[in-house]
Amino acid sequence: MLLISPVELKVVNRGPDTFFVNFKFVGSDGRPNGQPLPDHIANQLDAWQKTARKEHVHVPTDLTFTYWAGEQTYSQTLMMREHGSSPWSWLLYSDDIKINLSYGTLKGNVFCQARFSSHLLHMIGPEQSIVAAEAMLHEFIGELFHQQASEVHLCIDLQGFDFSTLCIHDPDRFPFVSRVTNISDRPLPPTNEEQEGGLSERDYARLQEQIEQDKHALEQELLLQPALRTTHQRIATLDFGSHASDISAQIYNKTLEIKKHQKQWFEPIWLSNGWNGRSEIWRLEFRFKRAFFNKYDLNEAFTVIAMFETLWKYATEEWLRFVDLEQSSDSNTSRLPTHTVWELVQQAYSVQHDTCTADPAGEQENRIRQVIQEKPLQVIKQAEYIRIDDELQHVFCWSDDDLFQLVRSGESPAAWSRCLLSVAFLTYVVELPSKLRMTEAGRQYAALEESLRDVSVDVLRDLARSALAGLSPDQLVELLDHLSPRSFEEVRTRLVKRDRRMAKLDSLIALLAGTFRSAVALAPPDEIGEVSSITGQRVRQPDLYSDALWVLRKIQDYDKKKERVYCEEVWKKRLAYGFVTALQLEEERKYYGVDLAPSDWSEVNTIFDELRSKGHRSKNGNPETDSDNFSDIA
């Protein structure tokens, strides 16, 4: 009997996880006209590509991908790769989007294909993504376009059911009714390549070969380490159909997949939709390709987006269905009732049955995390100000009885001047506690600010968590209203971007640690100071700080040999990661300057030598003209 977890069965995420959109030129009637890419645009793309080939690096272009999330704007410069990939002549990319370009003479007259990343689609949705891409292309090319849906992966993330418990190898107990016969399972989550999609026939063959190699490697590992079998012999992925098919599907352990591929940025999305923070999440994903859309005359990208509910309904009701084997003894599986879990799945994209609803507690937890990460000092100050004000309110406060006694204290005959004086006196008395509170709060606030002046950001974040824990629910809401963005879309976007950034950093730190130790292990002991170069005796064991200085000197020597400048190289990396745009990098260079490599200084000196020589010759010619020009340039 299938066991359903006592955890609440809930859809904690839904939407397109991958979206490919083709762009074609259109005429004045708004229909594709078969126009190729303009020559001047092709020449500009060629120039960038030649520079990339010459320098053996990806180079920045003039294309900037810009979009809004809430009230915040994000921009990234697209980088050009050194080579194209058939059928595309030029390959451009940023962290959020990939753009492939051709001359537009291919079948269908497609000159551009955009692939929107999973995290971008989950941050701002497919509509805004397409609009942002079209705006970028229009600014670069200056034309209008038709957007054609090329490939879409629709998914949901489900909490509360473990698909690895299904018995899929017994024909009599197989719980799925499907139009596809090619069904398989594996103990590994999907690879990044198959999740990204857009693969050629050769890519699919290579991918399938890699999947088989990974399965074989895992089987060998289990033979050598039997203790791992209980963990790794569970089903992690169910494949329905081939990736090359018009439509295919996967059911896989998303929790396992995000750990393997460092996609923990999904967790704040799940949390905001009611995830309990502990349960395993399973993903159901259907992949629709251009050939499928052709069958049903679906072409325009926004039309396909409007048809997401219909596509999901077809995929989960007609193409694939999970049945309840316990509800009937009928040997004809197709007549068995749909499993209750699958009924929830079928309604995931329904407008009438909104199964993926926002969770206020989860959203608040995400807001707390966002302000602690980005504004720990402001959180501490605001929380402390709320606490101080609350405490002082009880110290500097007139009770109703005190005010009544003040009013009755004067028993002399009433006069207009005395009434005015009494009102002025009472106003002063009532406002006095508030003024005293503000004075005392300001004093304590200044003392707090002084004490936190040199505290590290990690300590500040710990203090911020403690400060928030001491607030009442109402005080917490007041603080978040003040410090957190109004739009939760902006909060989600910031968390996703930060989580992706930190995942990359953690991966690089792990790689750096291994590379660092390997470099030290390979270094001659006398060169790093472990062994005396005079006596040959060991004088110390490996030491992190001493070895780090040696490694830093080696890096410095390497940069000098390659004529690279550290500051400039770091800014280039920030550009490649999408943290700054090419325009912002130029502004940095303009305001703060950039260190030049020795070869650059040599070129500068050569130019100045030529100018000095010209100025020297001008003394025998026309000194008024040449000398003045030299002075201006120098």
XYZ file of C-alpha atoms in Angstrom, residues 53 83 114 174 199 236 247 259 262 305 338 410 429 478 510 538 551 598 608 610:
20
model
C 39.057 35.313 -30.467
C 32.906 31.120 -31.493
C 16.615 33.834 -26.409
C 2.680 0.081 -12.559
C 19.811 20.386 -27.336
C 15.536 9.910 -7.882
C 6.641 16.264 -25.498
C 21.869 20.059 -3.356
C 23.742 24.212 -5.695
C 1.856 31.712 -22.099
C -6.921 9.129 -10.623
C -6.125 76.004 40.660
C 2.919 69.094 30.649
C 6.321 47.714 12.200
C 36.023 24.905 -1.905
C 63.086 21.204 8.414
C 50.918 31.813 -2.886
C 53.769 47.401 -18.218
C 55.158 60.869 -25.181
C 57.208 60.970 -30.113
